Amino acid sequence: MKKRPAGRKFRNLFARGATIYYERVVSGRRVKFSCATDDWNEAAAVRDLYEARKQIGVPVEFRRADTFAELADSFLEKWMTNLAETTRDDRRSLLRAASDEKPAGILRIRFGELRVDEIRRPVLLEWWQEAIEAKGRSHKTGRNYLDALSGVLALAVDAEMIDANPVDGLRAVLRRRNRTQKGRADTDPGARVAPIEDPEQLAAFVEKSREAGGASHVVDLLCLDAGLRLGEATALRWEDCAFGSDASDTRRSLRIRASRSRGTHLGATKSGRERTVAMSRRLRTALLAFQLEQGRPEAGPITLVDHANYRKRHFKAVCAAAEVDPARKPDGTTRLRSPKDLRDTYASQLLTAGVQLGYVSRQ
């Protein structure tokens, strides 16, 4: 038998003995069969007939969709089923077409009219400098943009419009640039940790929150005294609370098993695992008082607080009334406080009190 000729015409074909075989991974499943011939051209024809019958490869519309906007439409319509709901929301906001209700996504505005083979690494690098670095956007925001770009351009790779995903090349450039002291500082996850360290400001925050009262005060204490994320606090249910026999009962605890991401999507916690956290006496008192106000429910959600309203009105107003200092960023500038800072404060207080890091991590 002749050696397999070079070229893409004979892709996914190999010889074993005197017979040529076809082999390819399709949708995570390996397909392999004999072409029943020792002629490479005949084997290629058998392969093409099989792939056409099974519709293996890139859909026809992808071959016609040579602009970023067209591929983005296909991506949004067909290729997001394996993504989390919040990730889908991010992709839609970045890639969507303009409508009567909403403007076009920022990535569609920038790249929509370009052919995908025009979107090369220098183009992406110029965009990164203008859209991320020059505007002071965080690296986390930049990574979200890159993930959306990469998802669309991966379709172009699958359709053989381009040989490689240019986002991979840009990421390699960014990794090299971040191998500096400033780069490491900017990308350090710990740089976003900003607990409220002044005891007087923290006490004032709790007092002003208590004066505001209602469900938002309960959310404040769930984040501050139990270290919950905002989505976990608003997904907590009464049946997840173990109050114990009295305030001195150390069995009082909360079972964290769900999260309401962005106040909309109810699902598993960020880690995907349930956990049990201790309930402070102050939190126990607040929860029991709120339960009494609500008519002593034994089941159901505790606080159905709108996240945007909580952040922009309640939390912002309480921080201002308590004169809590803004959070300081690594570059010396400051930012407004966020509910995550309460979670950071919880961890910081435990560590300062000498609690072992393993316990804090489990909480």
XYZ file of N, CA, C and O in Angstrom, residues 71-180:
440
model
N -21.092 35.529 12.959
C -20.694 34.431 13.838
C -21.202 34.657 15.255
O -21.558 33.713 15.949
N -21.207 35.916 15.709
C -21.724 36.218 17.044
C -23.197 35.827 17.164
O -23.625 35.294 18.194
N -23.972 36.070 16.103
C -25.378 35.674 16.115
C -25.518 34.160 16.254
O -26.370 33.667 17.009
N -24.698 33.415 15.509
C -24.750 31.957 15.600
C -24.340 31.482 16.983
O -24.933 30.563 17.546
N -23.328 32.120 17.547
C -22.865 31.756 18.886
C -23.959 31.971 19.921
O -24.232 31.101 20.758
N -24.608 33.133 19.880
C -25.657 33.438 20.849
C -26.867 32.526 20.680
O -27.538 32.188 21.661
N -27.137 32.110 19.465
C -28.328 31.308 19.201
C -28.128 29.837 19.555
O -29.044 29.185 20.067
N -26.910 29.292 19.315
C -26.757 27.838 19.358
C -25.698 27.308 20.312
O -25.721 26.121 20.638
N -24.772 28.148 20.744
C -23.563 27.594 21.364
C -23.356 28.039 22.796
O -22.225 28.072 23.270
N -24.409 28.358 23.518
C -24.248 28.776 24.912
C -24.948 27.858 25.893
O -25.082 28.179 27.066
N -25.399 26.706 25.431
C -26.194 25.835 26.294
C -25.404 25.293 27.469
O -25.978 24.945 28.499
N -24.086 25.201 27.339
C -23.279 24.639 28.420
C -22.766 25.698 29.385
O -21.995 25.382 30.293
N -23.172 26.947 29.215
C -22.685 28.027 30.060
C -23.670 28.330 31.186
O -24.871 28.113 31.053
N -23.141 28.839 32.294
C -23.999 29.257 33.400
C -24.859 30.442 32.966
O -24.503 31.192 32.046
N -25.984 30.614 33.648
C -26.915 31.677 33.273
C -26.264 33.054 33.342
O -26.481 33.897 32.468
N -25.475 33.292 34.388
C -24.827 34.604 34.496
C -23.824 34.813 33.377
O -23.672 35.930 32.868
N -23.129 33.744 32.974
C -22.175 33.854 31.866
C -22.920 34.134 30.561
O -22.467 34.921 29.728
N -24.076 33.502 30.390
C -24.885 33.787 29.198
C -25.294 35.258 29.164
O -25.281 35.889 28.100
N -25.683 35.782 30.308
C -26.051 37.201 30.371
C -24.886 38.078 29.933
O -25.064 39.053 29.183
N -23.676 37.752 30.410
C -22.492 38.528 30.031
C -22.253 38.463 28.531
O -21.969 39.480 27.891
N -22.345 37.255 27.969
C -22.094 37.103 26.536
C -23.125 37.887 25.721
O -22.783 38.545 24.734
N -24.383 37.804 26.128
C -25.417 38.536 25.390
C -25.167 40.042 25.437
O -25.318 40.742 24.424
N -24.811 40.554 26.594
C -24.608 42.002 26.730
C -23.433 42.492 25.890
O -23.431 43.629 25.424
N -22.445 41.645 25.677
C -21.254 42.040 24.917
C -21.406 41.834 23.415
O -20.780 42.546 22.624
N -22.236 40.853 23.006
C -22.274 40.434 21.607
C -23.588 40.746 20.898
O -23.675 40.583 19.674
N -24.606 41.183 21.606
C -25.937 41.317 21.015
C -25.978 42.399 19.936
O -25.187 43.360 19.940
N -26.943 42.250 19.033
C -27.238 43.280 18.041
C -28.106 44.361 18.686
O -28.777 44.125 19.695
N -28.102 45.536 18.104
C -28.919 46.634 18.632
C -30.396 46.317 18.438
O -30.798 45.697 17.453
N -31.207 46.744 19.408
C -32.655 46.571 19.322
C -33.324 47.834 19.829
O -32.663 48.790 20.230
N -34.656 47.846 19.802
C -35.377 49.019 20.296
C -35.165 49.208 21.787
O -35.222 50.341 22.292
N -34.928 48.101 22.511
C -34.787 48.181 23.965
C -33.348 48.416 24.416
O -33.098 49.114 25.396
N -32.371 47.840 23.674
C -30.987 47.877 24.144
C -30.033 48.193 23.002
O -30.285 47.824 21.847
N -28.914 48.861 23.322
C -27.912 49.136 22.278
C -27.115 47.879 21.957
O -27.195 46.873 22.665
N -26.347 47.939 20.895
C -25.504 46.808 20.517
C -24.432 46.582 21.568
O -24.005 47.505 22.275
N -23.969 45.334 21.698
C -22.909 45.007 22.633
C -21.602 45.660 22.255
O -21.327 45.912 21.081
N -20.775 45.921 23.250
C -19.535 46.666 23.030
C -18.590 45.940 22.079
O -17.886 46.559 21.285
N -18.554 44.601 22.136
C -17.683 43.849 21.237
C -18.249 43.835 19.820
O -17.498 43.853 18.841
N -19.550 43.817 19.696
C -20.168 43.854 18.360
C -19.910 45.198 17.706
O -19.663 45.263 16.492
N -19.971 46.272 18.482
C -19.710 47.603 17.936
C -18.290 47.677 17.388
O -18.036 48.232 16.319
N -17.342 47.103 18.144
C -15.925 47.212 17.764
C -15.540 46.272 16.620
O -14.784 46.651 15.718
N -16.032 45.036 16.640
C -15.562 44.026 15.685
C -16.620 43.556 14.690
O -16.299 42.793 13.777
N -17.870 43.980 14.858
C -18.972 43.393 14.109
C -18.792 43.372 12.606
O -19.106 42.374 11.950
N -18.300 44.444 11.997
C -18.203 44.524 10.542
C -16.919 43.911 9.992
O -16.755 43.803 8.775
N -16.005 43.516 10.852
C -14.747 42.933 10.384
C -14.941 41.479 9.987
O -15.682 40.740 10.636
N -14.272 41.062 8.923
C -14.206 39.638 8.631
C -13.352 38.974 9.708
O -12.404 39.571 10.227
N -13.671 37.742 10.020
C -12.956 37.097 11.124
C -11.476 36.915 10.822
O -10.650 36.913 11.733
N -11.114 36.787 9.535
C -9.693 36.646 9.232
C -8.946 37.972 9.330
O -7.715 38.004 9.242
N -9.682 39.074 9.529
C -9.045 40.381 9.756
C -8.758 40.616 11.233
O -8.009 41.533 11.579
N -9.380 39.831 12.096
C -9.195 40.017 13.541
C -7.973 39.214 13.974
O -8.065 38.052 14.372
N -6.824 39.838 13.871
C -5.566 39.179 14.204
C -5.012 39.762 15.500
O -5.561 40.717 16.055
N -3.923 39.187 15.963
C -3.391 39.588 17.259
C -3.077 41.083 17.356
O -3.407 41.708 18.378
N -2.456 41.716 16.351
C -2.214 43.170 16.468
C -3.506 43.983 16.622
O -3.535 44.980 17.350
N -4.574 43.540 15.945
C -5.862 44.238 16.070
C -6.395 44.107 17.489
O -6.875 45.080 18.090
N -6.305 42.901 18.046
C -6.784 42.680 19.407
C -5.927 43.423 20.426
O -6.443 43.946 21.426
N -4.629 43.473 20.180
C -3.745 44.176 21.117
C -4.049 45.669 21.135
O -4.091 46.292 22.204
N -4.305 46.240 19.965
C -4.679 47.657 19.898
C -5.996 47.898 20.628
O -6.144 48.868 21.376
N -6.954 46.990 20.417
C -8.241 47.117 21.111
C -8.059 47.013 22.619
O -8.667 47.773 23.387
N -7.235 46.082 23.096
C -7.008 45.909 24.532
C -6.440 47.186 25.149
O -6.882 47.607 26.228
N -5.489 47.802 24.465
C -4.887 49.027 24.995
C -5.892 50.164 25.061
O -5.886 50.952 26.012
N -6.781 50.228 24.071
C -7.755 51.317 24.033
C -8.934 51.068 24.971
O -9.369 51.975 25.688
N -9.462 49.832 24.949
C -10.716 49.552 25.658
C -10.514 49.126 27.103
O -11.406 49.329 27.932
N -9.383 48.540 27.430
C -9.160 48.042 28.789
C -8.165 48.910 29.539
O -8.491 49.516 30.563
N -6.954 49.018 29.026
C -5.909 49.726 29.758
C -6.164 51.227 29.810
O -6.101 51.839 30.883
N -6.459 51.845 28.669
C -6.639 53.299 28.637
C -7.853 53.743 29.443
O -7.857 54.843 30.008
N -8.874 52.900 29.532
C -10.086 53.261 30.265
C -10.075 52.765 31.710
O -11.064 52.928 32.429
N -8.969 52.167 32.121
C -8.842 51.753 33.514
C -9.737 50.615 33.927
O -10.035 50.455 35.111
N -10.177 49.800 32.963
C -11.011 48.657 33.322
C -10.147 47.580 33.976
O -8.958 47.451 33.694
N -10.739 46.800 34.851
C -9.999 45.778 35.580
C -9.627 44.620 34.662
O -10.233 44.401 33.610
N -8.614 43.859 35.094
C -8.228 42.679 34.329
C -9.348 41.642 34.328
O -9.476 40.873 33.371
N -10.135 41.605 35.379
C -11.262 40.671 35.408
C -12.260 41.006 34.313
O -12.750 40.110 33.601
N -12.556 42.292 34.144
C -13.436 42.715 33.059
C -12.829 42.357 31.715
O -13.512 41.856 30.815
N -11.521 42.595 31.580
C -10.843 42.251 30.344
C -10.922 40.771 30.029
O -11.125 40.377 28.869
N -10.786 39.938 31.053
C -10.868 38.493 30.837
C -12.278 38.094 30.369
O -12.428 37.206 29.524
N -13.303 38.752 30.919
C -14.669 38.456 30.470
C -14.843 38.807 28.989
O -15.482 38.072 28.233
N -14.271 39.938 28.585
C -14.335 40.330 27.178
C -13.609 39.304 26.310
O -14.104 38.911 25.246
N -12.428 38.876 26.747
C -11.641 37.914 25.971
C -12.365 36.576 25.848
O -12.311 35.921 24.802
N -13.027 36.158 26.916
C -13.766 34.888 26.871
C -14.873 34.944 25.823
O -15.109 33.972 25.094
N -15.564 36.082 25.756
C -16.628 36.227 24.763
C -16.054 36.243 23.351
O -16.577 35.580 22.444
N -14.969 36.978 23.149
C -14.313 37.004 21.846
C -13.839 35.615 21.439
O -14.025 35.174 20.301
N -13.215 34.926 22.397
C -12.666 33.610 22.111
C -13.757 32.629 21.706
O -13.567 31.801 20.804
N -14.919 32.697 22.365
C -16.009 31.796 22.037
C -16.488 31.958 20.606
O -16.744 30.977 19.902
N -16.587 33.212 20.136
C -17.029 33.458 18.766
C -15.958 33.035 17.768
O -16.237 32.358 16.772
N -14.705 33.411 18.031
C -13.627 33.105 17.086
C -13.304 31.621 17.046
O -12.757 31.129 16.059
N -13.651 30.889 18.109
C -13.468 29.435 18.076
C -14.351 28.815 16.998
O -13.975 27.806 16.384
N -15.509 29.407 16.739
C -16.362 28.913 15.660
C -15.690 29.109 14.309
O -15.835 28.283 13.404
N -14.969 30.233 14.175
C -14.245 30.467 12.922
C -13.131 29.449 12.729
O -12.854 29.026 11.608
N -12.493 29.036 13.825
C -11.473 27.989 13.738
C -12.121 26.674 13.319
O -11.612 25.963 12.440
N -13.231 26.334 13.934
C -13.933 25.090 13.588
C -14.363 25.081 12.120
O -14.375 24.034 11.473
N -14.731 26.260 11.614
C -15.174 26.367 10.222
C -14.010 26.498 9.259
O -14.228 26.625 8.050
N -12.785 26.477 9.781
C -11.567 26.586 8.977
C -11.499 27.911 8.229
O -10.884 28.019 7.166
N -12.129 28.959 8.803
C -11.962 30.305 8.261
C -10.614 30.872 8.661
O -10.015 31.657 7.929
N -10.161 30.506 9.852
C -8.849 30.924 10.345
C -8.148 29.699 10.902
O -8.777 28.729 11.302
N -6.820 29.748 10.926
C -6.041 28.594 11.366
C -5.945 28.486 12.884
O -5.829 27.393 13.427
N -5.959 29.620 13.575
C -5.806 29.604 15.030
C -6.602 30.748 15.627
O -6.884 31.750 14.954
N -6.977 30.598 16.883
C -7.743 31.631 17.579
C -6.797 32.744 18.003
O -5.904 32.523 18.829
N -6.947 33.968 17.482
C -6.019 35.057 17.824
C -6.084 35.472 19.290
O -5.149 36.092 19.794
N -7.186 35.131 19.977
C -7.277 35.462 21.398
C -6.200 34.722 22.192
O -5.652 35.253 23.163
N -5.866 33.504 21.769
C -4.814 32.759 22.448
C -3.481 33.502 22.346
O -2.705 33.561 23.305
N -3.211 34.085 21.180
C -1.990 34.866 21.011
C -1.972 36.109 21.877
O -0.948 36.466 22.456
N -3.121 36.792 21.987
C -3.194 37.977 22.842
C -2.972 37.609 24.301
O -2.271 38.320 25.034
N -3.559 36.502 24.730
C -3.359 36.088 26.114
C -1.893 35.800 26.411
O -1.400 36.093 27.508
N -1.191 35.221 25.454
C 0.232 34.964 25.641
C 1.000 36.274 25.806
O 1.901 36.380 26.648
N 0.647 37.287 25.008
C 1.294 38.601 25.137
C 1.017 39.199 26.512
O 1.916 39.727 27.171
N -0.229 39.109 26.969
C -0.591 39.686 28.264
C 0.116 38.967 29.405
O 0.509 39.604 30.398
N 0.284 37.650 29.295
C 1.013 36.926 30.343
C 2.454 37.389 30.424
O 2.995 37.546 31.526
N 3.076 37.619 29.287
C 4.463 38.111 29.307
C 4.529 39.496 29.926
O 5.444 39.792 30.709
N 3.578 40.349 29.587
C 3.594 41.717 30.121
C 3.329 41.750 31.618
O 3.765 42.667 32.318
N 2.604 40.766 32.105
C 2.258 40.756 33.528
C 3.344 40.149 34.403
O 3.163 40.026 35.615
N 4.449 39.750 33.809
C 5.565 39.214 34.602
C 6.425 40.333 35.160
O 7.644 40.330 35.105
N 5.778 41.340 35.656
C 6.444 42.470 36.305
C 5.814 42.661 37.673
O 4.757 42.108 37.976
